[in-house]
Short mmCIF file of C-alpha atoms and ligand atoms in Angstrom, two decimals:
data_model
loop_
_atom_site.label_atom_id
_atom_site.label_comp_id
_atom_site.label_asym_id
_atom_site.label_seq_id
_atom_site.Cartn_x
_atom_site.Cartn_y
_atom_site.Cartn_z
CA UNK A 1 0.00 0.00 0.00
CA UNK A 2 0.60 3.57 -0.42
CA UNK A 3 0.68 5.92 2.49
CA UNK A 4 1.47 10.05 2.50
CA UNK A 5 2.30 11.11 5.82
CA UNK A 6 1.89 14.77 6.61
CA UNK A 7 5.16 16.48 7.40
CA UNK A 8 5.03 19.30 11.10
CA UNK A 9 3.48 18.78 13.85
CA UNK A 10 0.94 15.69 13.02
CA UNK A 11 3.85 13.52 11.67
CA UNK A 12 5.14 12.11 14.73
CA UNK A 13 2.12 10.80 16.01
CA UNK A 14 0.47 9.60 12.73
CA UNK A 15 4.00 7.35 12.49
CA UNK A 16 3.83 6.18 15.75
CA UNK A 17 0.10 5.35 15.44
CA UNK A 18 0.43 3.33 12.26
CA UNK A 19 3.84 1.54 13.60
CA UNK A 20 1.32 0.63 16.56
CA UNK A 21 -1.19 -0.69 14.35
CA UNK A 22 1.40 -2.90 12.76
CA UNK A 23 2.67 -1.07 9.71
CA UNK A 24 6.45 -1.32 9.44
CA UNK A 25 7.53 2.35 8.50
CA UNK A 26 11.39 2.30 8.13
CA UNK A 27 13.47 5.59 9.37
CA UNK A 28 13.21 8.16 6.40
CA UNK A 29 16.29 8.72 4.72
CA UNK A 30 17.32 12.20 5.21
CA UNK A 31 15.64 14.29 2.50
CA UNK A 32 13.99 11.54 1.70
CA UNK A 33 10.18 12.45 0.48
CA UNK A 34 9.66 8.78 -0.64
CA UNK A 35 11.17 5.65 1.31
CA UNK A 36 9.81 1.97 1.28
CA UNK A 37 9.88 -1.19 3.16
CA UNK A 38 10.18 -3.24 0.65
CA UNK A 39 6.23 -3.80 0.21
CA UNK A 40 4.65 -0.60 1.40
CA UNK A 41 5.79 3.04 0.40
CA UNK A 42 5.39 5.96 2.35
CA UNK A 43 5.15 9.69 1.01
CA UNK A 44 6.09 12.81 3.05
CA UNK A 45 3.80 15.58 1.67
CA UNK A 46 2.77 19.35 3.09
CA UNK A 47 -0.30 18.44 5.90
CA UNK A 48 -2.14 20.87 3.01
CA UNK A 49 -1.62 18.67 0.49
CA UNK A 50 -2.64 15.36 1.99
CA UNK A 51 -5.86 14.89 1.10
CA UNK A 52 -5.11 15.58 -2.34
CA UNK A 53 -2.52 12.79 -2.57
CA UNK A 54 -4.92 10.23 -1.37
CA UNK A 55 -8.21 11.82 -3.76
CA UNK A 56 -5.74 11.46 -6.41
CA UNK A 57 -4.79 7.50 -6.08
CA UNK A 58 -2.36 7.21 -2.77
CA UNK A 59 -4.19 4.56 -0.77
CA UNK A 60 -4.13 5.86 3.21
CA UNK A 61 -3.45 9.09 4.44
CA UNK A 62 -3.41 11.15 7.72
CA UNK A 63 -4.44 14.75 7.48
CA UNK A 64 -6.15 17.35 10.13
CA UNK A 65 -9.86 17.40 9.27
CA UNK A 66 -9.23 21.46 9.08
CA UNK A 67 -7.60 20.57 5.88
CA UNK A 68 -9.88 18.04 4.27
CA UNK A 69 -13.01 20.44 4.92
CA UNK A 70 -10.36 23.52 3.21
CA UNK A 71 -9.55 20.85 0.34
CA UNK A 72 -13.05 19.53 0.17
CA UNK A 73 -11.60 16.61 -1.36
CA UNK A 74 -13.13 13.63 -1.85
CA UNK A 75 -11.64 10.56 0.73
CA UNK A 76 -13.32 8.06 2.68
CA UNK A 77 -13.30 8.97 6.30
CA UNK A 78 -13.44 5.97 8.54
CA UNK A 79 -11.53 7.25 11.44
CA UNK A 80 -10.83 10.14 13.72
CA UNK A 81 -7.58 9.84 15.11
CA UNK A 82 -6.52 10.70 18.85
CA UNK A 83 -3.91 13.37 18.04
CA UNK A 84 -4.09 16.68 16.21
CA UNK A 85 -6.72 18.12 18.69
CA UNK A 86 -7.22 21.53 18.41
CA UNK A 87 -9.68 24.48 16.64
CA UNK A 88 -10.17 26.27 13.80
CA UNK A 89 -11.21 30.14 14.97
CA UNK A 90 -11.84 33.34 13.77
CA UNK A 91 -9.35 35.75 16.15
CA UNK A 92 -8.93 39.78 16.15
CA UNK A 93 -7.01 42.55 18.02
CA UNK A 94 -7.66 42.55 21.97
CA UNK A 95 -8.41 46.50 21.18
CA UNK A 96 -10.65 45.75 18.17
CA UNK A 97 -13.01 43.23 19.27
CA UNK A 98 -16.45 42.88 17.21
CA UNK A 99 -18.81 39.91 16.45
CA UNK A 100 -18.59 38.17 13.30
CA UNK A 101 -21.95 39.72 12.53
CA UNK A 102 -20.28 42.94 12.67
CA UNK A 103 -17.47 42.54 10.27
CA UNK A 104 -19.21 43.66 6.84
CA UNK A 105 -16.49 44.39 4.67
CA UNK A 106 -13.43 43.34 7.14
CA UNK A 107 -10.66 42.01 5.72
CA UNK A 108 -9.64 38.69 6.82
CA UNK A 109 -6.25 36.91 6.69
CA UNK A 110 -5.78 32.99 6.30
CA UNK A 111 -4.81 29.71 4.67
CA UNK A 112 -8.47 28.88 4.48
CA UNK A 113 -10.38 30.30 2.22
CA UNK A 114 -13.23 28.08 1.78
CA UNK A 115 -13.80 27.65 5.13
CA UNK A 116 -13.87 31.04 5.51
CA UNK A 117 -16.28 32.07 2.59
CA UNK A 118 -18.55 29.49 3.93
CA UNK A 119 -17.97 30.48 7.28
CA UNK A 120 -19.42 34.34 6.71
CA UNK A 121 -21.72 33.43 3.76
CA UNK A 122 -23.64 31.60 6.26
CA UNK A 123 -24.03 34.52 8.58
CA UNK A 124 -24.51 36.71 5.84
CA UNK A 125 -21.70 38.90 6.30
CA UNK A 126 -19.95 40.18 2.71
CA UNK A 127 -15.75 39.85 4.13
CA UNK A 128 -12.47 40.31 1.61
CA UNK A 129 -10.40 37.29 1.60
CA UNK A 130 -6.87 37.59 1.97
CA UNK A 131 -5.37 34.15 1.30
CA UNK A 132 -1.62 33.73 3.38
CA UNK A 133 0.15 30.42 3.84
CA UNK A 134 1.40 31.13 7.43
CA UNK A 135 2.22 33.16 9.99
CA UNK A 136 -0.93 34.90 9.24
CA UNK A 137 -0.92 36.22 12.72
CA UNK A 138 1.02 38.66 11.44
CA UNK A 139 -1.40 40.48 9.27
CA UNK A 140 -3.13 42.40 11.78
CA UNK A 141 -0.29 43.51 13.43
CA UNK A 142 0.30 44.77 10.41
CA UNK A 143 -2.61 46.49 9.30
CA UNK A 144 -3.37 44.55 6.10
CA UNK A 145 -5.89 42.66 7.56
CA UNK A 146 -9.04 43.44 10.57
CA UNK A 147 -8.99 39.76 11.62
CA UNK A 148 -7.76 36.36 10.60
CA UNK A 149 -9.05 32.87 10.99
CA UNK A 150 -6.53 30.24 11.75
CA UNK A 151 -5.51 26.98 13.99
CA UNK A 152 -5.42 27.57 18.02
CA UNK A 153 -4.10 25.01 20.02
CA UNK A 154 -2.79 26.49 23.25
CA UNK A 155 -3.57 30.13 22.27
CA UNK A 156 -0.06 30.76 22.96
CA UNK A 157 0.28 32.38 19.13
CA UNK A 158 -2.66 34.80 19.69
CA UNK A 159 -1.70 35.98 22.48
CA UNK A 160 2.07 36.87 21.80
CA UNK A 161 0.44 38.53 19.05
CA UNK A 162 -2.20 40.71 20.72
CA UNK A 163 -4.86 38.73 19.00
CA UNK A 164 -8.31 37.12 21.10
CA UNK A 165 -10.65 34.37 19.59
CA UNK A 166 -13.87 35.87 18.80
CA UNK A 167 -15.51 32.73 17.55
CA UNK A 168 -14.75 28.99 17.34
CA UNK A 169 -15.74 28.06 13.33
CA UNK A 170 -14.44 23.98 14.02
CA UNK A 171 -13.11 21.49 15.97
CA UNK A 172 -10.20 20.33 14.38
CA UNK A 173 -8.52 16.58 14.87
CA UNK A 174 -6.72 14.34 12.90
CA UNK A 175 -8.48 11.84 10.33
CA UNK A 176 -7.76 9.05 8.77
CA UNK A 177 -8.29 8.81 5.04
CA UNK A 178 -8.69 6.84 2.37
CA UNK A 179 -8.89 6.61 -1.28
CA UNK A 180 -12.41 5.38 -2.31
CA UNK A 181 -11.30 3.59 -4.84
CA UNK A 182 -8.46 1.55 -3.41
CA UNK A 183 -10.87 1.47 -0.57
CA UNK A 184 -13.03 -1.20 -3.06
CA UNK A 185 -9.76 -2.93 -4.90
CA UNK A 186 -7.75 -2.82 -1.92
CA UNK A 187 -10.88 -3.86 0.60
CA UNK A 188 -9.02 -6.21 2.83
CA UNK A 189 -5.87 -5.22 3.40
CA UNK A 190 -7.45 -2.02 3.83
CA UNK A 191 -10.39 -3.05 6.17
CA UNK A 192 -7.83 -5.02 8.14
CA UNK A 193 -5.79 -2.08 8.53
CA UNK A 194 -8.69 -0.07 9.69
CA UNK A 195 -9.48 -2.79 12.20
CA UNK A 196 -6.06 -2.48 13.47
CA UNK A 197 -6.09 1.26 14.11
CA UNK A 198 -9.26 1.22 15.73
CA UNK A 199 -7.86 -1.62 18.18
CA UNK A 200 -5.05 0.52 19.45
CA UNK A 201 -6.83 3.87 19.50
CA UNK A 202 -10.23 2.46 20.69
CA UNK A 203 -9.41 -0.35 22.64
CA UNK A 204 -12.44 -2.41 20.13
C1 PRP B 1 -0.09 26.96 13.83
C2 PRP B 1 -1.15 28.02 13.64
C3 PRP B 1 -0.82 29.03 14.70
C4 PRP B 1 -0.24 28.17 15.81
C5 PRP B 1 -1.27 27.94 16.87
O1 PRP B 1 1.04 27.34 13.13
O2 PRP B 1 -1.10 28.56 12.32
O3 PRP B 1 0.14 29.94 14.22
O4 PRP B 1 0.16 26.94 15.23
O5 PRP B 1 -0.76 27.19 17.95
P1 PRP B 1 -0.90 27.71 19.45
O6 PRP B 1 -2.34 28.10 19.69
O7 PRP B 1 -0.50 26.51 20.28
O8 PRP B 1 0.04 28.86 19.63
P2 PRP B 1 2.13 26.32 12.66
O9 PRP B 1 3.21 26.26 13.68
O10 PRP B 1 1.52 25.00 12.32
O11 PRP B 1 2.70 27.05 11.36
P3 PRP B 1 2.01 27.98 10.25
O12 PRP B 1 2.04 29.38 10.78
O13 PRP B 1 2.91 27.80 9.07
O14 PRP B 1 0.60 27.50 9.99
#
């Protein structure tokens, strides 16, 4: 089987979960983005681009669901995954606070645009979209942006930057994925795999 690992902060655990479950993942060669063990081969890929990897043909993936919803891609879910824990929020300057209701024509920094259009269009609040691809606390500092909406975990980021959450918009974990169609071809080494994960992070 194919696997694409995400590379930052979800990659230690998603190797350590999968080596649990019984998949032999060798050390990666250094610079490596592609190693083997012989049988299986395992990608290192940007967290953003996971779910992309597996919609496009790599078998098993692990990805933060902030990402698949951003990606919208199509994978079979079958598991949530006991890592990755954190929250996808909409945060502003301590001195600027307003409701989301109240941010007609803010402008709003972040990686995820989707979420965000969906995010306001539901509230029915018309926003500009400024798309970054990190460090996007560092917009309002700035000035180029009013808010932004990004990961918290600990908060620790927002608050070295003057920043406050002024609304939660998702949980955020990791997920297994799957390709749907090597989820049919591949059904019982892939079932069997699924079984295995479930056992160590469920205890069933
Ligand atoms: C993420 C996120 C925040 C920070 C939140 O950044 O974008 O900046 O972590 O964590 P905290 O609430 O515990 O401070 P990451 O380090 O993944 O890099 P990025 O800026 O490239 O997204």
């Amino acid at each position: 089987m194919k696997f694409v690992l995400p590379k930052g902060r979800l990659y230690k655990d998603s190797v350590d979960i999968l080596r649990r479950s019984g998949v032999e993942i060798p050390e990666k060669p250094e610079r490596a983005l592609i190693w083997s063990n012989g049988r299986d081969e395992f990608l290192l890929s940007r967290a953003y681009d996971v779910p992309v990897y597996v919609e496009h043909g790599i078998d098993v993936g692990i990805a933060g669901s902030d990402v698949v919803e951003e990606r919208e891609s199509d994978v079979f879910i079958p598991l949530e995954l006991p890592f990755g824990k954190c929250r996808l929020s909409l945060a502003m300057p301590r001195s600027k606070v307003v409701s989301p209701e109240d941010m007609d024509g803010f402008r709003i920094a972040t990686k995820y645009v989707n979420v965000t259009r969906k995010f306001f269009s539901r509230i029915g609040v018309e926003v500009e979209i400024i798309k970054l691809h990190g460090s996007v606390e560092l917009a309002p500092r700035v000035g180029i942006a009013d808010a932004i909406v990004d990961i918290v975990e600990t908060g620790n980021t927002l608050k070295a930057n003057g920043l406050v959450e002024v609304a939660k918009i998702m949980d955020v974990s990791a997920l297994l994925l799957v390709n749907r169609i090597s989820q049919k071809v591949l059904f019982e080494e892939i079932n069997s795999l699924i079984m295995r994960i479930r056992r160590v992070v469920y205890g069933t």
